[in-house]
PDB file of C-alpha atoms in Angstrom:
ATOM      1  CA  MET A   1     117.709  87.205 141.657  1.00 37.00           C
ATOM      2  CA  ILE A   2     121.174  88.108 140.422  1.00 39.00           C
ATOM      3  CA  TYR A   3     124.573  86.938 141.584  1.00 41.00           C
ATOM      4  CA  VAL A   4     127.898  88.363 140.453  1.00 39.00           C
ATOM      5  CA  VAL A   5     130.726  85.911 139.796  1.00 39.00           C
ATOM      6  CA  ASP A   6     134.273  87.274 139.776  1.00 36.00           C
ATOM      7  CA  TYR A   7     136.597  84.670 138.263  1.00 32.00           C
ATOM      8  CA  ASN A   8     139.763  86.541 139.245  1.00 33.00           C
ATOM      9  CA  CYS A   9     138.872  86.247 142.906  1.00 32.00           C
ATOM     10  CA  VAL A  10     136.607  83.185 142.367  1.00 31.00           C
ATOM     11  CA  THR A  11     133.890  84.692 144.542  1.00 32.00           C
ATOM     12  CA  VAL A  12     130.126  84.945 144.359  1.00 35.00           C
ATOM     13  CA  THR A  13     128.339  88.007 145.750  1.00 33.00           C
ATOM     14  CA  LEU A  14     124.615  88.091 146.479  1.00 33.00           C
ATOM     15  CA  ILE A  15     122.694  90.998 144.942  1.00 30.00           C
ATOM     16  CA  TYR A  16     119.191  89.983 145.964  1.00 30.00           C
ATOM     17  CA  TYR A  17     117.418  86.978 147.562  1.00 37.00           C
ATOM     18  CA  TRP A  18     117.244  85.034 150.833  1.00 42.00           C
ATOM     19  CA  PHE A  19     120.353  84.907 153.004  1.00 48.00           C
ATOM     20  CA  SER A  20     120.438  81.112 153.030  1.00 52.00           C
ATOM     21  CA  ILE A  21     120.305  80.924 149.241  1.00 54.00           C
ATOM     22  CA  SER A  22     123.270  83.283 149.051  1.00 52.00           C
ATOM     23  CA  TYR A  23     125.388  80.934 151.144  1.00 51.00           C
ATOM     24  CA  PHE A  24     124.026  77.939 149.279  1.00 52.00           C
ATOM     25  CA  LEU A  25     125.189  79.409 145.980  1.00 51.00           C
ATOM     26  CA  LEU A  26     128.594  80.215 147.392  1.00 47.00           C
ATOM     27  CA  PHE A  27     129.499  76.578 146.788  1.00 49.00           C
ATOM     28  CA  LEU A  28     130.133  77.748 143.198  1.00 46.00           C
ATOM     29  CA  LYS A  29     133.625  78.835 144.161  1.00 39.00           C
ATOM     30  CA  LYS A  30     134.435  75.216 145.061  1.00 42.00           C
ATOM     31  CA  LYS A  31     132.374  73.394 142.438  1.00 45.00           C
ATOM     32  CA  ILE A  32     132.079  75.561 139.337  1.00 45.00           C
ATOM     33  CA  ALA A  33     135.524  74.824 137.923  1.00 39.00           C
ATOM     34  CA  SER A  34     134.904  71.058 137.965  1.00 40.00           C
ATOM     35  CA  ILE A  35     131.462  71.557 136.403  1.00 39.00           C
ATOM     36  CA  LEU A  36     132.893  73.547 133.525  1.00 39.00           C
ATOM     37  CA  ILE A  37     135.803  71.178 132.945  1.00 34.00           C
ATOM     38  CA  SER A  38     133.429  68.206 132.789  1.00 37.00           C
ATOM     39  CA  ILE A  39     131.528  69.925 129.975  1.00 34.00           C
ATOM     40  CA  THR A  40     134.433  71.150 127.862  1.00 35.00           C
ATOM     41  CA  THR A  41     138.044  70.153 127.409  1.00 33.00           C
ATOM     42  CA  SER A  42     139.329  73.743 127.257  1.00 34.00           C
ATOM     43  CA  PRO A  43     142.169  74.143 129.813  1.00 32.00           C
ATOM     44  CA  LYS A  44     141.630  77.915 129.934  1.00 32.00           C
ATOM     45  CA  LEU A  45     138.145  77.907 131.473  1.00 32.00           C
ATOM     46  CA  THR A  46     139.279  78.256 135.051  1.00 34.00           C
ATOM     47  CA  CYS A  47     141.230  81.373 134.052  1.00 32.00           C
ATOM     48  CA  GLN A  48     138.352  83.105 132.288  1.00 38.00           C
ATOM     49  CA  ARG A  49     136.756  86.090 133.940  1.00 40.00           C
ATOM     50  CA  HIS A  50     133.352  85.440 132.375  1.00 46.00           C
ATOM     51  CA  LEU A  51     131.162  82.387 132.842  1.00 48.00           C
ATOM     52  CA  PRO A  52     130.241  80.827 129.465  1.00 50.00           C
ATOM     53  CA  THR A  53     126.618  81.458 128.454  1.00 52.00           C
ATOM     54  CA  ASN A  54     126.221  77.979 126.967  1.00 64.00           C
ATOM     55  CA  SER A  55     122.851  76.522 128.000  1.00 76.00           C
ATOM     56  CA  THR A  56     124.542  73.208 128.786  1.00 78.00           C
ATOM     57  CA  VAL A  57     126.613  74.947 131.444  1.00 77.00           C
ATOM     58  CA  CYS A  58     123.489  76.498 132.971  1.00 79.00           C
ATOM     59  CA  VAL A  59     121.789  73.108 133.115  1.00 83.00           C
ATOM     60  CA  ALA A  60     124.827  71.464 134.727  1.00 82.00           C
ATOM     61  CA  ILE A  61     125.077  74.158 137.399  1.00 81.00           C
ATOM     62  CA  THR A  62     121.312  73.977 138.079  1.00 85.00           C
ATOM     63  CA  LEU A  63     121.521  70.196 138.544  1.00 87.00           C
ATOM     64  CA  SER A  64     124.342  70.665 141.035  1.00 84.00           C
ATOM     65  CA  PHE A  65     122.150  73.072 142.980  1.00 85.00           C
ATOM     66  CA  LEU A  66     119.176  70.717 142.912  1.00 89.00           C
ATOM     67  CA  SER A  67     121.195  67.776 144.186  1.00 90.00           C
ATOM     68  CA  LEU A  68     121.928  69.696 147.391  1.00 88.00           C
ATOM     69  CA  ILE A  69     118.308  70.814 147.707  1.00 90.00           C
ATOM     70  CA  GLN A  70     117.075  67.237 147.311  1.00 92.00           C
ATOM     71  CA  ALA A  71     119.573  66.101 149.942  1.00 92.00           C
ATOM     72  CA  ALA A  72     117.983  68.554 152.401  1.00 92.00           C
ATOM     73  CA  VAL A  73     121.417  69.765 153.495  1.00 90.00           C
ATOM     74  CA  PRO A  74     121.060  71.352 156.977  1.00 91.00           C
ATOM     75  CA  VAL A  75     121.703  75.039 157.578  1.00 89.00           C
ATOM     76  CA  VAL A  76     123.052  75.544 161.089  1.00 88.00           C
ATOM     77  CA  THR A  77     124.381  78.461 163.094  1.00 86.00           C
ATOM     78  CA  LYS A  78     127.404  78.497 165.350  1.00 86.00           C
ATOM     79  CA  VAL A  79     128.432  81.145 167.851  1.00 86.00           C
ATOM     80  CA  PHE A  80     132.102  81.620 168.693  1.00 83.00           C
ATOM     81  CA  CYS A  81     133.188  83.408 171.846  1.00 81.00           C
ATOM     82  CA  SER A  82     135.533  85.840 170.131  1.00 79.00           C
ATOM     83  CA  LYS A  83     137.030  86.762 166.785  1.00 75.00           C
ATOM     84  CA  ASP A  84     140.252  84.992 167.760  1.00 75.00           C
ATOM     85  CA  ASP A  85     138.583  81.580 168.005  1.00 78.00           C
ATOM     86  CA  GLU A  86     140.363  79.019 165.808  1.00 74.00           C
ATOM     87  CA  GLY A  87     137.021  77.756 164.507  1.00 72.00           C
ATOM     88  CA  LEU A  88     136.563  81.005 162.520  1.00 76.00           C
ATOM     89  CA  SER A  89     139.441  80.158 160.204  1.00 73.00           C
ATOM     90  CA  SER A  90     137.160  78.106 157.932  1.00 72.00           C
ATOM     91  CA  ALA A  91     134.455  80.804 157.677  1.00 73.00           C
ATOM     92  CA  HIS A  92     134.427  83.170 154.723  1.00 68.00           C
ATOM     93  CA  THR A  93     134.189  86.863 155.512  1.00 65.00           C
ATOM     94  CA  ARG A  94     135.468  90.247 154.499  1.00 64.00           C
ATOM     95  CA  GLY A  95     136.868  90.614 157.974  1.00 70.00           C
ATOM     96  CA  LEU A  96     135.631  91.940 161.278  1.00 76.00           C
ATOM     97  CA  PRO A  97     136.230  95.516 162.469  1.00 77.00           C
ATOM     98  CA  ALA A  98     139.494  95.908 164.361  1.00 77.00           C
ATOM     99  CA  ASP A  99     137.650  97.055 167.488  1.00 80.00           C
ATOM    100  CA  HIS A 100     135.104  94.199 167.468  1.00 80.00           C
ATOM    101  CA  SER A 101     134.656  92.370 170.703  1.00 82.00           C
ATOM    102  CA  GLY A 102     132.265  89.663 171.843  1.00 84.00           C
ATOM    103  CA  PRO A 103     130.752  86.590 170.169  1.00 86.00           C
ATOM    104  CA  VAL A 104     130.781  85.960 166.416  1.00 86.00           C
ATOM    105  CA  ARG A 105     127.912  84.179 164.656  1.00 86.00           C
ATOM    106  CA  VAL A 106     128.635  81.846 161.726  1.00 86.00           C
ATOM    107  CA  VAL A 107     126.040  80.268 159.426  1.00 86.00           C
ATOM    108  CA  GLU A 108     127.040  76.962 157.867  1.00 86.00           C
ATOM    109  CA  ILE A 109     125.502  75.044 154.991  1.00 86.00           C
ATOM    110  CA  GLU A 110     126.954  71.677 155.835  1.00 87.00           C
ATOM    111  CA  GLY A 111     129.529  70.527 153.328  1.00 83.00           C
ATOM    112  CA  VAL A 112     129.063  73.643 151.209  1.00 81.00           C
ATOM    113  CA  ASP A 113     130.257  76.777 152.958  1.00 80.00           C
ATOM    114  CA  GLN A 114     130.447  78.821 156.165  1.00 82.00           C
ATOM    115  CA  ASN A 115     129.885  82.557 156.457  1.00 81.00           C
ATOM    116  CA  MET A 116     129.699  85.089 159.235  1.00 82.00           C
ATOM    117  CA  CYS A 117     126.184  86.528 159.328  1.00 81.00           C
ATOM    118  CA  CYS A 118     123.615  87.797 161.827  1.00 78.00           C
ATOM    119  CA  GLY A 119     120.618  87.460 159.498  1.00 79.00           C
ATOM    120  CA  THR A 120     117.637  85.102 159.367  1.00 79.00           C
ATOM    121  CA  HIS A 121     118.107  81.795 157.512  1.00 82.00           C
ATOM    122  CA  LEU A 122     116.346  78.635 156.456  1.00 85.00           C
ATOM    123  CA  THR A 123     116.878  75.493 158.512  1.00 87.00           C
ATOM    124  CA  CYS A 124     117.751  73.316 155.496  1.00 88.00           C
ATOM    125  CA  LEU A 125     118.150  73.694 151.730  1.00 88.00           C
ATOM    126  CA  SER A 126     114.998  71.681 150.956  1.00 90.00           C
ATOM    127  CA  GLN A 127     112.961  74.708 152.025  1.00 89.00           C
ATOM    128  CA  ILE A 128     114.187  76.447 148.867  1.00 87.00           C
ATOM    129  CA  GLN A 129     112.117  73.791 147.005  1.00 89.00           C
ATOM    130  CA  MET A 130     113.786  74.289 143.638  1.00 89.00           C
ATOM    131  CA  ILE A 131     116.111  76.604 141.743  1.00 88.00           C
ATOM    132  CA  LYS A 132     116.646  77.329 138.042  1.00 88.00           C
ATOM    133  CA  LEU A 133     119.597  79.206 136.568  1.00 85.00           C
ATOM    134  CA  LEU A 134     118.062  81.132 133.662  1.00 85.00           C
ATOM    135  CA  HIS A 135     120.985  82.708 131.862  1.00 80.00           C
ATOM    136  CA  THR A 136     124.217  84.608 132.337  1.00 79.00           C
ATOM    137  CA  GLU A 137     125.140  88.159 131.404  1.00 80.00           C
ATOM    138  CA  SER A 138     128.626  89.675 131.126  1.00 80.00           C
ATOM    139  CA  LYS A 139     128.869  93.124 132.638  1.00 81.00           C
ATOM    140  CA  ARG A 140     131.822  95.244 133.797  1.00 83.00           C
ATOM    141  CA  GLY A 141     134.258  92.388 134.053  1.00 80.00           C
ATOM    142  CA  HIS A 142     131.847  90.088 135.907  1.00 78.00           C
ATOM    143  CA  THR A 143     129.241  87.511 135.017  1.00 76.00           C
ATOM    144  CA  LEU A 144     125.691  88.046 136.275  1.00 79.00           C
ATOM    145  CA  LEU A 145     123.807  84.832 137.046  1.00 79.00           C
ATOM    146  CA  HIS A 146     120.043  85.262 136.627  1.00 83.00           C
ATOM    147  CA  PHE A 147     117.968  82.677 138.491  1.00 84.00           C
ATOM    148  CA  VAL A 148     114.603  82.013 140.148  1.00 87.00           C
ATOM    149  CA  CYS A 149     113.804  79.961 143.264  1.00 88.00           C
ATOM    150  CA  GLY A 150     110.835  78.313 144.943  1.00 88.00           C
ATOM    151  CA  ASP A 151     107.380  79.196 143.649  1.00 89.00           C
ATOM    152  CA  ARG A 152     108.897  81.647 141.199  1.00 91.00           C
ATOM    153  CA  VAL A 153     110.176  78.720 139.141  1.00 91.00           C
ATOM    154  CA  LEU A 154     106.568  77.600 138.567  1.00 92.00           C
ATOM    155  CA  SER A 155     105.305  81.122 137.874  1.00 93.00           C
ATOM    156  CA  THR A 156     108.171  81.725 135.425  1.00 92.00           C
ATOM    157  CA  LEU A 157     107.409  78.431 133.664  1.00 93.00           C
ATOM    158  CA  GLN A 158     103.695  79.271 133.469  1.00 95.00           C
ATOM    159  CA  THR A 159     104.460  82.685 131.996  1.00 95.00           C
ATOM    160  CA  ALA A 160     106.726  81.068 129.398  1.00 94.00           C
ATOM    161  CA  LEU A 161     104.012  78.536 128.498  1.00 96.00           C
ATOM    162  CA  ASP A 162     101.377  81.278 128.155  1.00 97.00           C
ATOM    163  CA  ILE A 163     103.644  83.196 125.785  1.00 96.00           C
ATOM    164  CA  GLN A 164     104.376  79.987 123.880  1.00 96.00           C
ATOM    165  CA  HIS A 165     100.655  79.306 123.374  1.00 96.00           C
ATOM    166  CA  GLN A 166     100.130  82.858 122.088  1.00 96.00           C
ATOM    167  CA  LEU A 167     103.029  82.529 119.671  1.00 96.00           C
ATOM    168  CA  ASN A 168     101.695  79.173 118.493  1.00 95.00           C
ATOM    169  CA  ALA A 169      98.498  80.891 117.426  1.00 95.00           C
ATOM    170  CA  LEU A 170     100.215  83.955 115.924  1.00 96.00           C
ATOM    171  CA  LEU A 171     102.970  82.149 114.024  1.00 95.00           C
ATOM    172  CA  SER A 172     101.070  78.920 113.235  1.00 95.00           C
ATOM    173  CA  CYS A 173     104.091  76.755 113.981  1.00 94.00           C
ATOM    174  CA  PRO A 174     105.485  74.657 116.861  1.00 94.00           C
ATOM    175  CA  PRO A 175     107.887  76.192 119.426  1.00 94.00           C
ATOM    176  CA  ASP A 176     111.037  74.769 117.839  1.00 94.00           C
ATOM    177  CA  ALA A 177     110.134  76.644 114.638  1.00 96.00           C
ATOM    178  CA  PHE A 178     109.710  80.027 116.358  1.00 95.00           C
ATOM    179  CA  PRO A 179     113.260  81.331 115.693  1.00 95.00           C
ATOM    180  CA  PRO A 180     113.364  80.578 111.932  1.00 96.00           C
ATOM    181  CA  MET A 181     109.783  81.803 111.500  1.00 96.00           C
ATOM    182  CA  VAL A 182     110.481  85.103 113.277  1.00 96.00           C
ATOM    183  CA  ASP A 183     113.683  85.509 111.260  1.00 96.00           C
ATOM    184  CA  LYS A 184     111.746  84.927 108.041  1.00 96.00           C
ATOM    185  CA  LEU A 185     109.021  87.436 109.012  1.00 96.00           C
ATOM    186  CA  SER A 186     111.646  89.995 110.041  1.00 96.00           C
ATOM    187  CA  LYS A 187     113.369  89.767 106.657  1.00 97.00           C
ATOM    188  CA  GLU A 188     110.037  90.039 104.843  1.00 96.00           C
ATOM    189  CA  CYS A 189     109.129  93.071 106.944  1.00 96.00           C
ATOM    190  CA  ARG A 190     112.384  94.809 106.010  1.00 96.00           C
ATOM    191  CA  THR A 191     111.757  94.059 102.351  1.00 97.00           C
ATOM    192  CA  PHE A 192     108.190  95.400 102.510  1.00 96.00           C
ATOM    193  CA  ARG A 193     109.383  98.521 104.330  1.00 93.00           C
ATOM    194  CA  LYS A 194     111.953  99.277 101.645  1.00 94.00           C
ATOM    195  CA  THR A 195     109.318  98.731  98.959  1.00 95.00           C
ATOM    196  CA  ALA A 196     106.878 101.051 100.747  1.00 93.00           C
ATOM    197  CA  GLU A 197     109.563 103.733 101.078  1.00 93.00           C
ATOM    198  CA  LYS A 198     110.318 103.492  97.358  1.00 95.00           C
ATOM    199  CA  LEU A 199     106.631 103.766  96.471  1.00 95.00           C
ATOM    200  CA  SER A 200     106.248 106.764  98.796  1.00 94.00           C
ATOM    201  CA  GLU A 201     109.115 108.510  97.035  1.00 94.00           C
ATOM    202  CA  GLU A 202     107.590 107.814  93.613  1.00 95.00           C
ATOM    203  CA  LEU A 203     104.180 109.076  94.768  1.00 95.00           C
ATOM    204  CA  ALA A 204     105.747 112.245  96.167  1.00 95.00           C
ATOM    205  CA  VAL A 205     107.443 112.915  92.813  1.00 96.00           C
ATOM    206  CA  ILE A 206     104.074 112.573  91.019  1.00 96.00           C
ATOM    207  CA  HIS A 207     102.316 114.896  93.509  1.00 95.00           C
ATOM    208  CA  ALA A 208     105.165 117.402  93.300  1.00 95.00           C
ATOM    209  CA  ALA A 209     104.831 117.531  89.510  1.00 95.00           C
ATOM    210  CA  SER A 210     101.106 118.213  89.873  1.00 95.00           C
ATOM    211  CA  LEU A 211     101.690 121.016  92.395  1.00 95.00           C
ATOM    212  CA  ARG A 212     104.501 122.486  90.313  1.00 93.00           C
ATOM    213  CA  ASP A 213     102.060 122.958  87.400  1.00 92.00           C
ATOM    214  CA  SER A 214      99.587 124.802  89.634  1.00 92.00           C
ATOM    215  CA  ARG A 215      99.410 128.609  89.423  1.00 90.00           C
ATOM    216  CA  ASP A 216      98.170 129.003  93.001  1.00 93.00           C
ATOM    217  CA  ALA A 217     100.240 131.058  95.443  1.00 94.00           C
ATOM    218  CA  VAL A 218      99.442 128.638  98.258  1.00 95.00           C
ATOM    219  CA  LEU A 219     100.017 124.947  97.559  1.00 96.00           C
ATOM    220  CA  SER A 220      98.694 122.217  99.839  1.00 95.00           C
ATOM    221  CA  MET A 221      98.864 118.455 100.171  1.00 95.00           C
ATOM    222  CA  HIS A 222      97.512 116.071 102.815  1.00 95.00           C
ATOM    223  CA  ARG A 223      98.851 112.549 103.394  1.00 92.00           C
ATOM    224  CA  GLY A 224      96.656 110.217 105.445  1.00 89.00           C
ATOM    225  CA  ALA A 225      99.597 108.664 107.310  1.00 85.00           C
ATOM    226  CA  SER A 226     102.796 110.145 108.685  1.00 82.00           C
ATOM    227  CA  ASP A 227     105.361 109.304 106.022  1.00 87.00           C
ATOM    228  CA  ASN A 228     108.859 110.667 106.411  1.00 90.00           C
ATOM    229  CA  GLU A 229     110.080 109.513 102.985  1.00 92.00           C
ATOM    230  CA  TYR A 230     107.090 111.125 101.279  1.00 94.00           C
ATOM    231  CA  SER A 231     107.548 114.393 103.172  1.00 94.00           C
ATOM    232  CA  LEU A 232     111.280 114.715 102.469  1.00 94.00           C
ATOM    233  CA  THR A 233     110.880 113.841  98.778  1.00 95.00           C
ATOM    234  CA  LEU A 234     107.979 116.259  98.233  1.00 95.00           C
ATOM    235  CA  GLN A 235     109.874 119.107  99.894  1.00 95.00           C
ATOM    236  CA  ARG A 236     113.016 118.335  97.905  1.00 95.00           C
ATOM    237  CA  GLU A 237     111.118 118.263  94.604  1.00 96.00           C
ATOM    238  CA  LEU A 238     109.410 121.602  95.379  1.00 95.00           C
ATOM    239  CA  ARG A 239     112.464 123.399  96.798  1.00 94.00           C
ATOM    240  CA  GLU A 240     112.720 125.872  93.903  1.00 94.00           C
ATOM    241  CA  VAL A 241     108.951 126.398  93.777  1.00 94.00           C
ATOM    242  CA  CYS A 242     108.911 127.286  97.500  1.00 94.00           C
ATOM    243  CA  GLU A 243     111.353 130.127  96.917  1.00 93.00           C
ATOM    244  CA  LYS A 244     108.392 132.106  95.576  1.00 93.00           C
ATOM    245  CA  ARG A 245     105.297 130.240  96.715  1.00 95.00           C
ATOM    246  CA  VAL A 246     104.049 128.652  99.964  1.00 96.00           C
ATOM    247  CA  LEU A 247     103.496 124.940 100.584  1.00 96.00           C
ATOM    248  CA  LEU A 248     101.447 123.544 103.472  1.00 96.00           C
ATOM    249  CA  LEU A 249     101.963 119.796 103.853  1.00 96.00           C
ATOM    250  CA  THR A 250      99.857 117.951 106.435  1.00 96.00           C
ATOM    251  CA  MET A 251     100.158 114.291 107.360  1.00 95.00           C
ATOM    252  CA  GLY A 252      98.490 111.931 109.799  1.00 93.00           C
ATOM    253  CA  GLU A 253      95.104 111.154 111.266  1.00 93.00           C
ATOM    254  CA  GLN A 254      92.685 112.890 113.594  1.00 92.00           C
ATOM    255  CA  ASN A 255      94.304 113.585 116.995  1.00 92.00           C
ATOM    256  CA  ASN A 256      97.760 112.696 115.677  1.00 93.00           C
ATOM    257  CA  ALA A 257      98.927 114.824 112.769  1.00 95.00           C
ATOM    258  CA  GLN A 258     101.950 116.807 111.619  1.00 95.00           C
ATOM    259  CA  PHE A 259     102.381 119.868 109.426  1.00 96.00           C
ATOM    260  CA  VAL A 260     105.199 121.465 107.443  1.00 96.00           C
ATOM    261  CA  LEU A 261     105.087 125.010 106.071  1.00 96.00           C
ATOM    262  CA  ARG A 262     107.652 125.834 103.354  1.00 96.00           C
ATOM    263  CA  GLY A 263     108.120 129.095 101.492  1.00 95.00           C
ATOM    264  CA  PRO A 264     110.154 132.312 101.270  1.00 95.00           C
ATOM    265  CA  VAL A 265     112.086 132.874 104.505  1.00 94.00           C
ATOM    266  CA  ASP A 266     110.423 136.183 105.391  1.00 94.00           C
ATOM    267  CA  ILE A 267     106.923 134.832 104.696  1.00 95.00           C
ATOM    268  CA  VAL A 268     107.435 131.666 106.753  1.00 95.00           C
ATOM    269  CA  ASP A 269     108.910 133.695 109.625  1.00 94.00           C
ATOM    270  CA  GLN A 270     105.869 135.984 109.497  1.00 94.00           C
ATOM    271  CA  LEU A 271     103.110 133.358 109.123  1.00 95.00           C
ATOM    272  CA  GLY A 272     104.580 130.221 110.792  1.00 94.00           C
ATOM    273  CA  LYS A 273     103.247 130.824 114.291  1.00 94.00           C
ATOM    274  CA  GLY A 274      99.901 131.931 112.878  1.00 95.00           C
ATOM    275  CA  VAL A 275      99.589 128.662 110.960  1.00 95.00           C
ATOM    276  CA  ALA A 276     100.353 126.664 114.126  1.00 95.00           C
ATOM    277  CA  GLN A 277      97.702 128.635 116.039  1.00 94.00           C
ATOM    278  CA  LYS A 278      95.103 128.151 113.303  1.00 95.00           C
ATOM    279  CA  LEU A 279      95.756 124.409 113.332  1.00 95.00           C
ATOM    280  CA  GLY A 280      95.569 124.356 117.123  1.00 94.00           C
ATOM    281  CA  GLY A 281      99.076 122.951 117.351  1.00 94.00           C
ATOM    282  CA  LYS A 282     102.650 123.888 118.204  1.00 94.00           C
ATOM    283  CA  GLY A 283     105.845 124.081 116.225  1.00 94.00           C
ATOM    284  CA  GLY A 284     108.949 125.977 115.249  1.00 94.00           C
ATOM    285  CA  GLY A 285     111.497 126.391 112.515  1.00 93.00           C
ATOM    286  CA  LYS A 286     113.851 128.601 110.536  1.00 92.00           C
ATOM    287  CA  ASP A 287     115.317 129.154 107.061  1.00 92.00           C
ATOM    288  CA  GLY A 288     111.972 128.975 105.275  1.00 94.00           C
ATOM    289  CA  LYS A 289     110.665 125.923 107.100  1.00 96.00           C
ATOM    290  CA  PHE A 290     108.183 125.769 109.982  1.00 96.00           C
ATOM    291  CA  GLN A 291     106.923 122.416 111.254  1.00 96.00           C
ATOM    292  CA  GLY A 292     105.012 121.017 114.192  1.00 96.00           C
ATOM    293  CA  LYS A 293     102.162 118.838 115.427  1.00 95.00           C
ATOM    294  CA  PHE A 294      98.401 119.329 115.632  1.00 95.00           C
ATOM    295  CA  SER A 295      95.350 117.193 116.346  1.00 93.00           C
ATOM    296  CA  ASP A 296      92.275 118.536 114.527  1.00 94.00           C
ATOM    297  CA  LEU A 297      92.270 117.833 110.771  1.00 94.00           C
ATOM    298  CA  ARG A 298      89.096 119.895 110.391  1.00 94.00           C
ATOM    299  CA  LYS A 299      91.161 123.061 110.833  1.00 95.00           C
ATOM    300  CA  ILE A 300      93.214 122.506 107.692  1.00 96.00           C
ATOM    301  CA  ASP A 301      90.756 124.348 105.397  1.00 94.00           C
ATOM    302  CA  GLU A 302      90.595 127.281 107.804  1.00 95.00           C
ATOM    303  CA  THR A 303      94.388 127.429 107.885  1.00 96.00           C
ATOM    304  CA  LEU A 304      94.637 127.403 104.085  1.00 95.00           C
ATOM    305  CA  GLN A 305      92.201 130.304 103.974  1.00 95.00           C
ATOM    306  CA  PHE A 306      94.400 132.169 106.448  1.00 95.00           C
ATOM    307  CA  LEU A 307      97.446 131.637 104.221  1.00 95.00           C
ATOM    308  CA  MET A 308      95.640 132.739 101.058  1.00 94.00           C
ATOM    309  CA  GLU A 309      94.466 135.923 102.779  1.00 93.00           C
ATOM    310  CA  ASN A 310      97.933 136.813 103.989  1.00 93.00           C
ATOM    311  CA  PHE A 311     100.093 135.746 101.038  1.00 91.00           C
ATOM    312  CA  LYS A 312      99.718 136.787  97.398  1.00 83.00           C
ATOM    313  CA  LEU A 313     102.028 136.353  94.432  1.00 72.00           C
TER     314      LEU A 313
END
C-alpha cells in the first residue's frame, strides 16, 4: 500500500493496491496543495518535492479521502471510438502507442479524476469502506505514502492495540508515557552497559595478575558468558607472558562457546588446529593467535591435557 508523490510533476503513481483506489488517490494532484496550505502558512509548500511528515497533514489528507468514500462517489467507465476523440482530452495518461487503433476505455471517478485503463474496478468509492494514511517516507526525491484500506484498517488498529496492551504491562505506564519511559530505560541500559564493561576490564586485570604469577606452561581461564571487553583486556595484560607461554581462554555456555589460543607464533601455528579439533569446533588465526567457536564445554579439560602434552617450557 504505497504511493509515490512527485511534487515536481505533481503526480501520484500507484505501487500496489486496487485499480479504483489508485484513481481515487489521484485526486491528490488537485487537492493536496490546498490541504497543505490550510494547515500551514508557508508559501513554499507547493514547491517542495517532499510531502511533510507532520501527523496533522496525514490526518487532513485522510479526512479528504474519507469524505469522498462517505459520499459514495460513482466509478464509471466510458469507451471512446478512437484515440482522436475530443472526450479523451480530460483523461490522464502517459499516452497511447502511435500505432493504436480502435476504442479507448476510460475509468472516471466522478469529480475526482479520469484515467485510461482496461482493468477491473469498483462501482463506487464506498466499497473501499475506509482508508487511513499511516505515514510518509522520503526516498530518492519522492515521498512514499503508506496507507491501509478496507478491513486492513481494522486489522492494523487491532494489532496496534494488542501491542499497546503488552507495552502497558511491560512498562507499567499509560500509552502517552511510552516514549519518555522507553527513552529513560534506554539511557539506563547504556549506563549499565558501560558499568558492566568497566567491571569486566577490572576483573580481567585481576585474573591476568593471577595467571602471570603462575609457573605453569599452559595457562587457562573460562568465562561463563561471552565478554568481548574481558577477552581483549585479558589478552592485552598477558601479551608479554604469551611470548613464552600458552593461554587458552574459553567463554560462553554449553552449545554456544568461543575459544582463544595465544602463545608463541610457531607453537600456535602448530597446535591451533589441534585445539579446535579437540574442542569439537572450528577456527583460524595468525601471528600467535588462534580463535574460533565450539559447543561442548566438557571438552575443555581434554584440550588442556592435549596442550600440556605438546608444549613444555
